Amino acid sequence: MRVLGVDPGLTRCGVGVVEGVAGRALTMRGVGVVRTPVDAELGDRLVAVERGIEQWLDEHRPEVVAVERVFSQHNVSTVMGTAQASAVAMLCAARRGIPVALHTPSEVKAAVTGSGRADKAQVGAMVTRLLRLAAPPKPADAADALALAICHIWRAPAQNRLQQAVALHTPKGRTR
Amino acid sequence: MRVLGVDPGLTRCGVGVVEGVAGRALTMRGVGVVRTPVDAELGDRLVAVERGIEQWLDEHRPEVVAVERVFSQHNVSTVMGTAQASAVAMLCAARRGIPVALHTPSEVKAAVTGSGRADKAQVGAMVTRLLRLAAPPKPADAADALALAICHIWRAPAQNRLQQAVALHTPKGRTR
């Protein structure tokens, strides 16, 4: 399974491609950051994010795009830009018929470090170890994008098993 | 000046086209709502919003797209969808090189009713009167989109004069 992880943002949008299956060693296929100028018009920044994401989709042809789920609760000053950048990433994937998966920051942290409250350094250290990199990817947005992709690869089988179990144990005709 | 107003939303995205200049009678060129199914995947809903906005841009060729400025403060449950739909509208406009203008809900209400705290019914009534319609446009999202377009037409000359005044009275070399 090849997954493009996207840590959405207008100033820095982290992107990382990881290939692998749960239970086997993972391979990083690419990592980077799509940047847009802070002083540009909002519409133009969204166009730049779109262009960047399209390039990553063209080059890496992921089977799934995993995007960080944005909450309106935390950090009011940046949440709008994050929501807008994530909308562009989801739009680009859905337009190509690529499934979009959303994972919360704590799901991602728990997947790669074992704790939903791990800090940036811990996430960076685990991403470096799991992908056998020489050094933690910089900036943190790039490491977070790789962590999202890893989280998706590891959670996907559990999510599938859960859906199958629910389907098996749900009495017919019962609405869930 | 022909303006497409967009009241962003995922379930109902209001769109309305108004033509005119400040100080003269305004004309409605079109009004409607882009709808997406509540039970569809988020990515697919964003693609549907994109398709809808593109159709309105194709048909009406507006010179400006006026979008409601979304704040993260109010109504946490719907604000993410609103931010995402507005991102798609801004993206569609900017991709074509059409300028995007953002106006706050209270700016729009103040422009068409004289009060920034007017209710939906009052906005609907004034939109109906100003555009000489037989009845208020329904749903409210459609009326709000027309109000946004009217607001932009009326505020644009003042904004231009303000920018000119600032340019005239700002000492050279001073950063604003």
Coordinates of C-alpha atoms in Angstrom, one line a residue:
Chain A
M1 CA 0.0 0.0 0.0
R2 CA 1.4 3.4 -1.0
V3 CA 0.1 6.3 1.1
L4 CA 0.6 10.1 0.7
G5 CA 0.4 11.7 4.1
V6 CA -0.6 15.4 4.2
D7 CA -0.1 17.6 7.2
P8 CA -2.2 20.5 5.9
G9 CA -1.1 24.2 6.2
L10 CA -1.0 27.3 4.1
T11 CA 2.5 28.4 5.0
R12 CA 4.0 24.9 5.1
C13 CA 2.0 21.9 4.0
G14 CA 3.9 18.7 4.9
V15 CA 3.8 15.8 2.4
G16 CA 5.3 12.4 2.7
V17 CA 4.9 9.1 0.8
V18 CA 5.3 5.8 2.6
E19 CA 5.0 2.3 1.1
G20 CA 4.4 -0.9 3.1
V21 CA 1.9 -3.2 4.8
A22 CA 1.2 -3.6 8.5
G23 CA 3.6 -5.9 10.2
R24 CA 6.4 -5.5 7.7
A25 CA 9.2 -2.9 7.3
L26 CA 8.0 0.4 5.8
T27 CA 9.8 2.4 3.1
M28 CA 9.8 6.2 2.6
R29 CA 9.3 7.1 -1.1
G30 CA 9.5 10.9 -0.7
V31 CA 9.1 13.7 1.7
G32 CA 8.8 17.4 1.4
V33 CA 6.9 20.6 2.1
V34 CA 4.6 22.7 -0.2
R35 CA 5.1 26.3 0.8
T36 CA 3.1 29.4 -0.1
P37 CA 4.1 33.0 0.5
V38 CA 2.5 34.5 3.6
D39 CA 2.0 37.9 1.8
A40 CA 0.1 36.4 -1.2
E41 CA -3.6 36.6 -1.7
L42 CA -5.5 33.7 0.0
G43 CA -6.9 32.5 -3.3
D44 CA -3.5 32.4 -4.9
R45 CA -2.1 30.5 -1.9
L46 CA -4.8 27.9 -2.3
V47 CA -3.9 27.6 -6.0
A48 CA -0.2 27.1 -5.0
V49 CA -1.2 24.3 -2.6
E50 CA -3.3 22.7 -5.3
R51 CA -0.4 22.8 -7.7
G52 CA 2.0 21.3 -5.1
I53 CA -0.3 18.5 -4.1
E54 CA -1.0 17.7 -7.8
Q55 CA 2.7 17.3 -8.4
W56 CA 3.0 14.8 -5.5
L57 CA 0.0 12.8 -6.8
D58 CA 1.5 12.8 -10.3
E59 CA 4.9 11.7 -9.2
H60 CA 4.0 9.1 -6.6
R61 CA 0.5 7.8 -7.6
P62 CA -0.6 6.9 -4.0
E63 CA -3.5 4.5 -3.5
V64 CA -4.7 6.5 -0.4
V65 CA -4.2 10.0 0.7
A66 CA -4.2 10.4 4.6
V67 CA -4.9 13.9 5.8
E68 CA -4.8 15.2 9.3
R69 CA -8.3 15.8 10.7
V70 CA -8.7 19.4 11.6
F71 CA -10.6 20.5 14.7
S72 CA -12.0 23.9 15.2
Q73 CA -11.2 23.8 18.9
H74 CA -7.5 24.3 19.0
N75 CA -5.4 27.3 17.9
V76 CA -8.1 29.6 16.5
S77 CA -5.5 31.8 14.7
T78 CA -4.3 29.1 12.3
V79 CA -7.2 26.7 12.1
M80 CA -8.9 28.4 9.2
G81 CA -5.8 28.2 7.0
T82 CA -5.3 24.6 8.0
A83 CA -9.0 23.7 7.2
Q84 CA -8.6 25.5 3.8
A85 CA -5.4 23.7 2.9
S86 CA -6.8 20.3 3.9
A87 CA -9.9 21.0 1.7
V88 CA -7.6 21.5 -1.3
A89 CA -5.7 18.3 -0.5
M90 CA -8.9 16.3 -0.2
L91 CA -10.3 17.9 -3.3
C92 CA -7.2 16.9 -5.4
A93 CA -7.4 13.3 -4.2
A94 CA -11.2 12.9 -4.6
R95 CA -11.0 14.4 -8.1
R96 CA -8.8 11.5 -9.1
G97 CA -10.9 8.9 -7.3
I98 CA -8.2 8.3 -4.7
P99 CA -9.7 7.5 -1.3
V100 CA -9.1 10.1 1.4
A101 CA -8.6 9.0 5.1
L102 CA -8.7 11.4 8.0
H103 CA -6.7 10.7 11.2
T104 CA -6.6 12.9 14.3
P105 CA -3.3 14.2 15.6
S106 CA -3.6 12.0 18.7
E107 CA -4.4 8.9 16.6
V108 CA -1.2 9.6 14.6
K109 CA 0.9 10.2 17.7
A110 CA -0.4 7.0 19.4
A111 CA 0.2 5.0 16.2
V112 CA 3.9 5.9 15.9
T113 CA 4.9 6.5 19.5
G114 CA 2.4 4.6 21.6
S115 CA 1.2 7.8 23.3
G116 CA -1.5 10.1 22.0
R117 CA 0.2 13.0 23.8
A118 CA 3.7 12.5 22.5
D119 CA 5.6 15.7 21.5
K120 CA 7.0 16.7 18.1
A121 CA 10.6 15.4 18.9
Q122 CA 9.2 12.0 19.9
V123 CA 7.2 11.7 16.7
G124 CA 10.2 12.8 14.7
A125 CA 12.4 10.2 16.4
M126 CA 10.0 7.4 15.8
V127 CA 9.5 8.3 12.1
T128 CA 13.2 8.3 11.7
R129 CA 13.6 4.9 13.3
L130 CA 10.6 3.3 11.6
L131 CA 11.6 4.5 8.1
R132 CA 15.3 3.8 8.8
L133 CA 16.3 7.4 8.0
A134 CA 19.7 9.0 8.7
A135 CA 18.1 12.0 10.5
P136 CA 14.7 13.2 11.4
P137 CA 12.9 14.9 8.4
K138 CA 12.8 18.7 8.7
P139 CA 10.6 20.7 9.2
A140 CA 8.3 19.0 11.7
D141 CA 5.5 19.3 9.1
A142 CA 7.3 16.9 6.8
A143 CA 7.9 14.4 9.7
D144 CA 4.2 14.7 10.6
A145 CA 3.1 13.9 7.1
L146 CA 5.2 10.7 7.1
A147 CA 3.7 9.8 10.6
L148 CA 0.2 10.3 9.0
A149 CA 1.1 7.8 6.2
I150 CA 2.5 5.3 8.7
C151 CA -0.5 5.7 10.9
H152 CA -2.8 4.9 8.0
I153 CA -0.9 1.8 6.9
W154 CA -1.0 0.4 10.4
R155 CA -4.6 1.4 11.2
A156 CA -6.1 0.2 7.9
P157 CA -6.1 -3.5 8.6
A158 CA -7.6 -3.0 12.1
Q159 CA -10.3 -0.7 10.6
N160 CA -11.1 -3.3 7.9
R161 CA -11.3 -6.1 10.6
L162 CA -13.6 -3.9 12.7
Q163 CA -15.9 -3.2 9.8
Q164 CA -16.0 -7.0 9.0
A165 CA -16.8 -7.8 12.6
V166 CA -19.5 -5.2 12.7
A167 CA -21.0 -6.6 9.5
L168 CA -20.8 -10.2 10.9
H169 CA -22.4 -9.4 14.2
T170 CA -25.1 -7.0 13.2
P171 CA -28.5 -8.7 12.9
K172 CA -29.9 -8.3 9.5
G173 CA -32.2 -5.4 8.9
R174 CA -30.8 -3.5 11.9
T175 CA -29.7 -0.1 11.1
R176 CA -26.4 1.0 12.4
Chain B
M1 CA -19.3 45.4 -12.3
R2 CA -20.6 41.8 -12.3
V3 CA -20.1 40.0 -9.0
L4 CA -20.7 36.4 -8.0
G5 CA -21.5 36.2 -4.3
V6 CA -20.8 32.9 -2.5
D7 CA -22.3 32.0 0.9
P8 CA -20.1 29.0 1.5
G9 CA -21.5 25.7 2.9
L10 CA -21.1 22.0 2.2
T11 CA -24.8 21.1 2.4
R12 CA -26.0 24.3 0.8
C13 CA -23.7 26.7 -0.9
G14 CA -25.6 29.9 -1.9
V15 CA -24.6 31.6 -5.2
G16 CA -25.9 34.8 -6.7
V17 CA -24.8 37.1 -9.5
V18 CA -25.5 40.9 -9.3
E19 CA -24.5 43.5 -11.8
G20 CA -24.3 47.2 -11.2
V21 CA -22.3 50.1 -9.9
A22 CA -22.6 51.9 -6.6
G23 CA -25.2 54.6 -6.7
R24 CA -27.3 53.1 -9.5
A25 CA -30.0 50.4 -9.6
L26 CA -28.6 46.8 -9.4
T27 CA -29.7 43.9 -11.5
M28 CA -29.8 40.2 -10.5
R29 CA -28.3 37.9 -13.2
G30 CA -28.9 34.6 -11.4
V31 CA -29.3 33.0 -8.0
G32 CA -29.2 29.4 -6.8
V33 CA -27.7 26.9 -4.4
V34 CA -25.0 24.3 -5.0
R35 CA -26.0 21.3 -2.9
T36 CA -24.0 18.2 -1.9
P37 CA -25.4 15.0 -0.2
V38 CA -24.9 14.9 3.6
D39 CA -24.0 11.2 3.5
A40 CA -21.3 11.5 0.8
E41 CA -17.6 11.3 1.5
L42 CA -16.1 14.7 2.4
G43 CA -13.7 14.7 -0.6
D44 CA -16.6 13.9 -3.0
R45 CA -18.6 16.7 -1.5
L46 CA -15.8 19.2 -2.2
V47 CA -15.5 17.9 -5.8
A48 CA -19.3 18.6 -6.1
V49 CA -18.9 22.1 -4.8
E50 CA -16.0 22.7 -7.2
R51 CA -18.2 21.5 -10.1
G52 CA -21.1 23.7 -9.1
I53 CA -18.9 26.9 -8.7
E54 CA -17.2 26.2 -12.0
Q55 CA -20.6 26.1 -13.8
W56 CA -21.6 29.4 -12.3
L57 CA -18.2 31.0 -13.3
D58 CA -18.6 29.5 -16.8
E59 CA -22.1 30.8 -17.2
H60 CA -21.8 34.3 -15.7
R61 CA -18.1 35.3 -16.1
P62 CA -18.1 37.5 -13.0
E63 CA -15.3 40.1 -12.7
V64 CA -15.1 39.6 -8.9
V65 CA -16.1 36.7 -6.6
A66 CA -17.2 37.9 -3.1
V67 CA -17.1 35.2 -0.5
E68 CA -18.2 35.4 3.1
R69 CA -15.3 35.6 5.5
V70 CA -15.4 32.6 7.8
F71 CA -14.6 32.9 11.5
S72 CA -13.6 30.0 13.7
Q73 CA -15.4 31.5 16.7
H74 CA -19.1 30.9 15.8
N75 CA -20.9 27.6 15.5
V76 CA -18.0 25.1 15.9
S77 CA -20.1 22.2 14.4
T78 CA -20.5 23.7 10.9
V79 CA -17.5 26.0 10.7
M80 CA -15.1 23.4 9.3
G81 CA -17.5 22.6 6.4
T82 CA -17.9 26.3 5.8
A83 CA -14.2 26.9 5.7
Q84 CA -13.6 24.0 3.3
A85 CA -16.4 25.1 0.9
S86 CA -15.1 28.6 1.0
A87 CA -11.6 27.4 0.2
V88 CA -13.0 25.6 -2.9
A89 CA -14.8 28.7 -4.1
M90 CA -11.7 30.9 -3.6
L91 CA -9.6 28.3 -5.4
C92 CA -11.9 28.2 -8.4
A93 CA -11.9 32.0 -8.7
A94 CA -8.1 32.4 -8.2
R95 CA -7.3 29.6 -10.7
R96 CA -9.1 31.8 -13.4
G97 CA -7.3 35.0 -12.2
I98 CA -10.6 36.4 -10.9
P99 CA -10.1 38.6 -7.8
V100 CA -11.6 37.2 -4.6
A101 CA -13.0 39.6 -2.0
L102 CA -13.9 38.6 1.5
H103 CA -16.6 40.3 3.5
T104 CA -17.7 39.5 7.1
P105 CA -21.4 38.7 7.8
S106 CA -21.8 41.9 9.7
E107 CA -20.3 44.0 6.9
V108 CA -22.8 42.4 4.5
K109 CA -25.8 43.0 6.9
A110 CA -24.7 46.6 7.5
A111 CA -24.4 47.2 3.7
V112 CA -27.9 46.0 2.8
T113 CA -29.9 46.8 5.9
G114 CA -28.0 49.6 7.7
S115 CA -27.4 47.3 10.7
G116 CA -24.7 44.8 11.3
R117 CA -27.0 42.8 13.5
A118 CA -30.0 42.5 11.2
D119 CA -31.7 39.1 11.0
K120 CA -32.1 36.8 8.0
A121 CA -35.7 38.1 7.3
Q122 CA -34.5 41.7 7.2
V123 CA -31.6 40.8 4.8
G124 CA -34.0 38.8 2.6
A125 CA -36.5 41.7 2.5
M126 CA -33.8 44.3 1.5
V127 CA -32.3 42.0 -1.1
T128 CA -35.8 41.6 -2.6
R129 CA -36.3 45.4 -2.6
L130 CA -32.8 46.3 -3.9
L131 CA -33.0 43.8 -6.8
R132 CA -36.7 44.5 -7.4
L133 CA -37.6 40.8 -7.1
A134 CA -41.2 39.5 -6.8
A135 CA -40.3 37.5 -3.6
P136 CA -37.3 36.9 -1.3
P137 CA -34.9 34.3 -2.8
K138 CA -35.1 31.0 -1.0
P139 CA -33.3 29.4 0.8
A140 CA -31.7 32.0 3.0
D141 CA -28.2 30.9 1.6
A142 CA -29.3 32.2 -1.8
A143 CA -30.4 35.5 -0.5
D144 CA -27.2 35.8 1.5
A145 CA -25.1 35.2 -1.6
L146 CA -26.9 38.1 -3.4
A147 CA -26.4 40.3 -0.3
L148 CA -22.7 39.5 -0.5
A149 CA -22.5 40.6 -4.1
I150 CA -24.5 43.8 -3.4
C151 CA -22.2 44.5 -0.4
H152 CA -19.1 44.2 -2.6
I153 CA -20.5 46.5 -5.3
W154 CA -21.3 49.1 -2.7
R155 CA -18.1 48.8 -0.7
A156 CA -15.7 48.6 -3.6
P157 CA -15.5 52.3 -4.4
A158 CA -15.1 53.2 -0.7
Q159 CA -12.3 50.6 -0.4
N160 CA -10.6 52.0 -3.5
R161 CA -10.8 55.6 -2.2
L162 CA -9.4 54.4 1.2
Q163 CA -6.5 52.7 -0.5
Q164 CA -5.8 55.8 -2.6
A165 CA -5.9 58.0 0.5
V166 CA -3.6 55.6 2.4
A167 CA -1.2 55.6 -0.6
L168 CA -1.3 59.5 -0.7
H169 CA -0.7 60.0 3.0
T170 CA 1.8 57.3 3.7
P171 CA 5.4 58.8 3.8
K172 CA 7.6 57.1 1.2
G173 CA 9.6 54.2 2.5
R174 CA 7.4 53.6 5.5
T175 CA 6.2 50.1 5.8
R176 CA 2.5 49.5 6.4

